[in-house]
Short mmCIF file of C-alpha atoms in Angstrom, two decimals:
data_model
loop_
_atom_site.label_atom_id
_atom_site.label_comp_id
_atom_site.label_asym_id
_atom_site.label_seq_id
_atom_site.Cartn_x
_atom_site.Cartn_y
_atom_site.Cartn_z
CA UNK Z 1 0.00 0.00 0.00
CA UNK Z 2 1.94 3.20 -0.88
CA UNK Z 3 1.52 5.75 1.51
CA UNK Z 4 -0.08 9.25 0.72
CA UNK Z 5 2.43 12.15 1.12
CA UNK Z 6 2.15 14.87 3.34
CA UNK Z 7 0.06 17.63 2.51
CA UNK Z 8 0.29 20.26 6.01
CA UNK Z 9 4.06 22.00 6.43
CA UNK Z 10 4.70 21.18 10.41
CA UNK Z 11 6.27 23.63 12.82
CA UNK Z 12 8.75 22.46 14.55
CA UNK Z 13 8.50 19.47 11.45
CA UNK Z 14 10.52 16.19 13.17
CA UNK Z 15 10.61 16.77 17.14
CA UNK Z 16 8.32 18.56 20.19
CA UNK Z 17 10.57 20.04 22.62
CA UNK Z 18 9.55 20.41 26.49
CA UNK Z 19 11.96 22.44 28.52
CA UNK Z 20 11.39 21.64 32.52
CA UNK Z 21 11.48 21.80 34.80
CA UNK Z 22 8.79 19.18 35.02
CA UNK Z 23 7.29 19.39 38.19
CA UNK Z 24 4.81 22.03 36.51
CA UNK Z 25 2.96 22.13 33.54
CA UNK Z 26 5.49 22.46 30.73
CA UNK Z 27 3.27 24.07 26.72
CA UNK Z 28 4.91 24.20 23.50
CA UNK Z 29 3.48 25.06 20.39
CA UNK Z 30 3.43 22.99 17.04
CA UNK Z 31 1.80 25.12 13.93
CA UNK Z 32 0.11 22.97 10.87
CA UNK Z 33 0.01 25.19 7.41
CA UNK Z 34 -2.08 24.27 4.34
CA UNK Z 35 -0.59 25.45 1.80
CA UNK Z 36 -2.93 23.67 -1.18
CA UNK Z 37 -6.43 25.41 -2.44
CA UNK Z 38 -8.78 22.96 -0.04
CA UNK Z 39 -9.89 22.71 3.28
CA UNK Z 40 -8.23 19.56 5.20
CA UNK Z 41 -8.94 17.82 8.56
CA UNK Z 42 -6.50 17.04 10.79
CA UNK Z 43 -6.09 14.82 13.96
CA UNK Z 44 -3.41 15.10 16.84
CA UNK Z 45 -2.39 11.17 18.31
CA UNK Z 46 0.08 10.63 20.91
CA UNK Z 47 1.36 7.15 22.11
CA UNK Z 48 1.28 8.55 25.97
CA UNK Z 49 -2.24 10.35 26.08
CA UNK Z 50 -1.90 10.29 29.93
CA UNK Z 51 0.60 12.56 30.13
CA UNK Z 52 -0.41 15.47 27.17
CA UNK Z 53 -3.00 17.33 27.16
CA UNK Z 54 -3.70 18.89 23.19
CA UNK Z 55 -5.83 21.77 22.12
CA UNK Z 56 -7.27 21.25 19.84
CA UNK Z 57 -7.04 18.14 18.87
CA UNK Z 58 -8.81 17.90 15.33
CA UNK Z 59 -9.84 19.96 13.22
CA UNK Z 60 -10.36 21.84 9.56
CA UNK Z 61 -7.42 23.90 8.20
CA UNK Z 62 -9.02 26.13 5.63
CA UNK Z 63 -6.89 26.42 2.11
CA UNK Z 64 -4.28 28.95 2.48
CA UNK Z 65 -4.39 28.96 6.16
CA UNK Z 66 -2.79 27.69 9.67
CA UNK Z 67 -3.37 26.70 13.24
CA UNK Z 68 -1.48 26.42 16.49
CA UNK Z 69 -1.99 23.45 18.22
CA UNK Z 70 -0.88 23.83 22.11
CA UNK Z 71 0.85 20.85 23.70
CA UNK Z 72 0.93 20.48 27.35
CA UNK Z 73 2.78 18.18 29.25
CA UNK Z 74 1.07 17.35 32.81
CA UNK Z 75 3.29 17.74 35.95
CA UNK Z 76 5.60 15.00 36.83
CA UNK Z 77 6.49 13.88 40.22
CA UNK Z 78 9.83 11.92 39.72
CA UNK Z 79 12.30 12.84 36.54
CA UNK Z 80 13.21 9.31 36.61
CA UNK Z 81 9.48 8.77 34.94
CA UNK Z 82 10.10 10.81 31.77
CA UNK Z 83 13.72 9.25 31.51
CA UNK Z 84 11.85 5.75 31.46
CA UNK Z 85 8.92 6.86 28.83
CA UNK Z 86 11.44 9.09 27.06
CA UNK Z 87 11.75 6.34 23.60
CA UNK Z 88 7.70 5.73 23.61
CA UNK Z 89 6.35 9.60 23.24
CA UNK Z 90 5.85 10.15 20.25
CA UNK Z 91 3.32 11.93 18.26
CA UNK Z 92 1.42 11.73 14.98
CA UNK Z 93 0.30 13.96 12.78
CA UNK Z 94 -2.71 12.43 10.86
CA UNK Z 95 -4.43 14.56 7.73
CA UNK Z 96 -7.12 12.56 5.54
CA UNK Z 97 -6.12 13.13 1.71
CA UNK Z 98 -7.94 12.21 -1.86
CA UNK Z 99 -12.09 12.35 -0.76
CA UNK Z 100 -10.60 14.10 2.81
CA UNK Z 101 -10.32 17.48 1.59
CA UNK Z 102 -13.68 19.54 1.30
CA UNK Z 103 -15.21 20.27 -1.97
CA UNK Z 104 -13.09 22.52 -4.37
CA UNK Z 105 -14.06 26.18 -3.48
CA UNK Z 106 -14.80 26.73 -7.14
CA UNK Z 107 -17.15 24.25 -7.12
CA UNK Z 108 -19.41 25.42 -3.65
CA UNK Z 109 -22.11 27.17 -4.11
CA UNK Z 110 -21.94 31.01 -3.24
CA UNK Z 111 -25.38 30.16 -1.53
CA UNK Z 112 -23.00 28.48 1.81
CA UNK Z 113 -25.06 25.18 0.72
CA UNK Z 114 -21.76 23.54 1.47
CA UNK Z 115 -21.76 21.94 5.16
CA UNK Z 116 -18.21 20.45 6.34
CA UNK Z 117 -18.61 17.34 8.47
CA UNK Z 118 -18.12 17.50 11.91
CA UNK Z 119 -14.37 16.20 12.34
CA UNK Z 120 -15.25 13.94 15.30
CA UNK Z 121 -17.66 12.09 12.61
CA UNK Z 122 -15.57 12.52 10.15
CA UNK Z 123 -12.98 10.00 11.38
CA UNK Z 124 -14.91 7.39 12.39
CA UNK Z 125 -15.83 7.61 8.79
CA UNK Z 126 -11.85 7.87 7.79
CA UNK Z 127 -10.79 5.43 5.06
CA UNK Z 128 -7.52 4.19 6.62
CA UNK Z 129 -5.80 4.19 3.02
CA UNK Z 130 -6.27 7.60 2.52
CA UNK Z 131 -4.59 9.23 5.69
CA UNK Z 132 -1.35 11.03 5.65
CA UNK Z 133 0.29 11.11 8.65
CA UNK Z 134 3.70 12.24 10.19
CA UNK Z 135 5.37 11.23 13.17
CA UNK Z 136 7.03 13.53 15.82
CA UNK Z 137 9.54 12.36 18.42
CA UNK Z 138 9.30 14.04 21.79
CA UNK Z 139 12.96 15.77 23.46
CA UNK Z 140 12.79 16.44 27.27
CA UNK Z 141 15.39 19.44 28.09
CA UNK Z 142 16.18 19.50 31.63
CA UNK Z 143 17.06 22.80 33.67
CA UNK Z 144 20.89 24.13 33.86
CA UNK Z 145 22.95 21.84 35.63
CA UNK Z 146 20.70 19.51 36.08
CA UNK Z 147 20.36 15.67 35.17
CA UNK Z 148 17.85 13.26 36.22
CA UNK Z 149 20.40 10.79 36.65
CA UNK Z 150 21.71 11.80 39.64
CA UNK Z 151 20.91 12.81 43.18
CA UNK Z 152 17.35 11.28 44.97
CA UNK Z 153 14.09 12.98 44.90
CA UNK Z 154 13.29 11.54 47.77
CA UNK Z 155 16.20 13.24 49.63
CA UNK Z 156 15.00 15.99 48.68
CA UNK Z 157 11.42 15.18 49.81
CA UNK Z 158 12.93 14.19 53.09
CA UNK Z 159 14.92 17.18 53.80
CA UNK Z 160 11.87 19.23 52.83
CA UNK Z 161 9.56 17.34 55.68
CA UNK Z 162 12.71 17.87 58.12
CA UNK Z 163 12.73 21.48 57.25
CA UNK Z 164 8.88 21.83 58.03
CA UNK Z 165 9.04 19.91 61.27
CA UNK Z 166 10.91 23.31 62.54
CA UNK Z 167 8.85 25.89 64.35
CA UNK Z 168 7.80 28.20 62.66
CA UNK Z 169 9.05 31.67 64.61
CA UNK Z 170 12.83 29.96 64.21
CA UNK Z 171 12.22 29.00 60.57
CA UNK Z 172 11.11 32.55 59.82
CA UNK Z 173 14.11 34.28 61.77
CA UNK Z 174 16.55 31.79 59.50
CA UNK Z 175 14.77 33.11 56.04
CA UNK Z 176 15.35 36.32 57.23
CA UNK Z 177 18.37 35.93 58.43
CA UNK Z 178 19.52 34.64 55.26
CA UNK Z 179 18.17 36.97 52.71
CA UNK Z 180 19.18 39.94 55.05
CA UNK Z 181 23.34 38.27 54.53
CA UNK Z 182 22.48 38.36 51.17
CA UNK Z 183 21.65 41.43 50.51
CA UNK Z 184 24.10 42.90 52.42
CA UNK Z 185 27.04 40.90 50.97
CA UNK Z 186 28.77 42.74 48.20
CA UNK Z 187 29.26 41.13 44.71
CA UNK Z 188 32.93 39.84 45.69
CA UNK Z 189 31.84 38.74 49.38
CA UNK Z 190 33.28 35.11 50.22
CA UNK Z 191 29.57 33.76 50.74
CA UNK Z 192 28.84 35.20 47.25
CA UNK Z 193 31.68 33.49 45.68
CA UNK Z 194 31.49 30.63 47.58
CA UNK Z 195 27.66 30.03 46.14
CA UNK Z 196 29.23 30.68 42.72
CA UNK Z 197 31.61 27.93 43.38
CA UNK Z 198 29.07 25.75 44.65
CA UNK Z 199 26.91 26.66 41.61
CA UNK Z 200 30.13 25.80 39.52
CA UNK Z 201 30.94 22.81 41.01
CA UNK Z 202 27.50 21.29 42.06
CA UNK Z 203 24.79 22.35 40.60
CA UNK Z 204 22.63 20.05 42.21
CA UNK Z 205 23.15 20.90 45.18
CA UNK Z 206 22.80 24.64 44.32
CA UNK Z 207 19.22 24.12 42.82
CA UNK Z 208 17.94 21.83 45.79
CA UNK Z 209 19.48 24.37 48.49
CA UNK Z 210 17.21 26.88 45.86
CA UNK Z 211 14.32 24.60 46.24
CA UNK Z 212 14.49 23.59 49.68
CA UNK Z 213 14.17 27.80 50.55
CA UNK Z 214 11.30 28.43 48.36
CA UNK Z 215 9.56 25.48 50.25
CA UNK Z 216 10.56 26.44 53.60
CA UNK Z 217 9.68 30.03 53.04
CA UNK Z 218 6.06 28.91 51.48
CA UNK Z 219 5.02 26.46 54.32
CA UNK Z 220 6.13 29.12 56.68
CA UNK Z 221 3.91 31.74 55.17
CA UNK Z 222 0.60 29.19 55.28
CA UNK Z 223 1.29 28.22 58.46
CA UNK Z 224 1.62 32.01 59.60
CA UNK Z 225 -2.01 32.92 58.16
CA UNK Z 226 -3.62 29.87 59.59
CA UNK Z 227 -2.77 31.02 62.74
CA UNK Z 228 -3.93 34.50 62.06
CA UNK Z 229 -7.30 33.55 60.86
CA UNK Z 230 -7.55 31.31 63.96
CA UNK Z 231 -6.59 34.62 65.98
CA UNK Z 232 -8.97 36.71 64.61
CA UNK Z 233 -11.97 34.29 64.97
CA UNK Z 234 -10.44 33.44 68.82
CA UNK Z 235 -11.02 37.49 69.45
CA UNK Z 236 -14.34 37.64 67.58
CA UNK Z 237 -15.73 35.37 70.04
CA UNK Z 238 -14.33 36.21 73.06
CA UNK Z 239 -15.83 39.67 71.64
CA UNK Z 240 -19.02 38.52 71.25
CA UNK Z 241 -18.85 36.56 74.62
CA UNK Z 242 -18.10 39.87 76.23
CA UNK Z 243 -21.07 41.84 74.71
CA UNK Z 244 -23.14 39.17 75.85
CA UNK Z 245 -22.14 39.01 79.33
CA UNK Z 246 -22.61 43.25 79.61
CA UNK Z 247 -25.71 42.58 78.72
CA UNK Z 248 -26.78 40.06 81.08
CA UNK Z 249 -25.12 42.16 83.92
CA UNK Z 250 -26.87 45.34 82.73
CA UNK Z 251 -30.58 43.53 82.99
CA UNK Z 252 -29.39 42.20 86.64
CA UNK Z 253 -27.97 45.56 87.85
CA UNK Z 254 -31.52 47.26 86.77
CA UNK Z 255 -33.87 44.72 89.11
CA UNK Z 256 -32.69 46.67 92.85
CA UNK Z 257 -32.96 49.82 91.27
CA UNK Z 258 -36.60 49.27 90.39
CA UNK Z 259 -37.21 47.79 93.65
CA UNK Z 260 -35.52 50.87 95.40
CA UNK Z 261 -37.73 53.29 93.50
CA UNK Z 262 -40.71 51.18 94.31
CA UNK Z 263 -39.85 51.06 98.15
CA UNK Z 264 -39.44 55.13 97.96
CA UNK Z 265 -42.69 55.52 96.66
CA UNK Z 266 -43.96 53.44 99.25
CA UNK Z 267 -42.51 55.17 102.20
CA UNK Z 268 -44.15 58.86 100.68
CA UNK Z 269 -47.84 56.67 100.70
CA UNK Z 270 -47.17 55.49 103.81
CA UNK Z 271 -46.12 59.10 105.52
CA UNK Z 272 -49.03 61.12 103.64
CA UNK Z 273 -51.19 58.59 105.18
CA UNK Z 274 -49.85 58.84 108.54
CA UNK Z 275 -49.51 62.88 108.53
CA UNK Z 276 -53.56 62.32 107.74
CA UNK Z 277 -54.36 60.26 110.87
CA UNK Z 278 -52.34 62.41 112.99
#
């Protein structure tokens, strides 16, 4: 069966590139052109659909014209899983040729009787023989310095859970601490030069020291405004205790008073009737 030639110009047109770091949603961008005088459909496949996320996915490309079609890698937890899936992603590029492509503009009717099938029924419809396809290998670039290789996440994970066991008033004094030597070191300071060196020499270490801060300084800051909300709602209701209470004490306080007045008014009835008699 000789296979139909490629009809779309790809952008990038042999390899998708994702540049971690891979912990967070990594996009990149491939662009299909049509460069012939008919609409085409197109489909996206990928051999590792759990991973990539594509938008869209299918589609027409009208004659003459192009579309970006976003790639998105989903966040990994280890490296060491995209350096064992690294030979099987792959993606293809699938366009349906011969009866694929729409109806020759010449040919529609100015009257827009002309009504493209949907592309999800389209290719359920697809004659296999007709498709054009091309294939794209996927390249994982990792950060500066860095290779998945070497070191242990879960040394890192572990010195991150050590880090937040700290309190937090002693964790927050050793942030500041550390940005406040930092900023106050000059550019040819021994601490500067030794992080260059360490930089230099072990990169690794430099971006997991990097890491580990950013952590410690982001638990540290959730922790703080827990506690702050559950300070402000601790002073709302001793607040609301305390109105309460002046209330109750108020009503109580008012009872002899009456009693007093009564017990006056009493004593007058009781000496007007007495100044009578007399």
């Amino acid at each position: 069966m000789t296979k139909q030639p490629q009809i779309l110009i790809l952008e990038p047109s042999s390899e998708l590139t994702f540049t971690g770091p891979f912990t967070e949603y990594v996009n990149t961008n491939l662009t299909l052109a049509n460069p012939s005088s008919r609409d085409v459909y197109f489909k996206v496949k990928t051999t590792a659909p759990k991973f990539y996320c594509v938008r869209p996915n299918s589609g027409i490309i009208k004659a003459k014209d192009k579309t970006q079609i976003n790639v998105m890698l989903q966040p990994i937890e280890s490296p060491e899983i995209l350096e064992s899936e690294r030979s099987r992603h792959k993606f293809m590029i699938q366009v349906k040729g011969g009866s694929a492509f729409a109806p020759d503009q010449e040919n529609v009717d100015n009257s827009a009787s002309y009504s493209p099938t949907p592309p999800e029924q389209f290719w359920k419809e697809v004659d296999a023989s007709q498709v054009m396809d091309s294939k794209l290998r996927v390249v994982f670039q990792w950060p500066f310095g860095y290779s998945p290789t070497e070191g242990n996440a879960g040394d890192v994970a572990a010195a991150n859970t050590s880090t937040t066991n700290q309190s937090a008033p002693s964790k927050i004094a050793e942030i500041k601490q550390m940005l406040r030597q930092q900023g106050d070191k000059p550019a040819n300071s021994p601490t500067m030069s030794s992080d260059s060196e360490l930089f230099a020499t072990d990169p690794q270490a430099a971006l997991q020291k990097e890491i580990e801060l950013r952590k410690m300084y982001q638990d540290e800051k959730a922790n703080l405004e827990k506690e702050n909300f559950a300070l402000m709602e601790r002073v709302e209701q001793l607040a609301r205790a305390s109105r309460s209470v002046g209330a109750l004490t108020q009503q109580q306080d008012s009872v002899p008073i009456v009693q007093a007045i009564l017990f006056v008014v009493l004593a007058l009835l009781l000496g007007l009737i007495i100044g009578k008699l007399l």
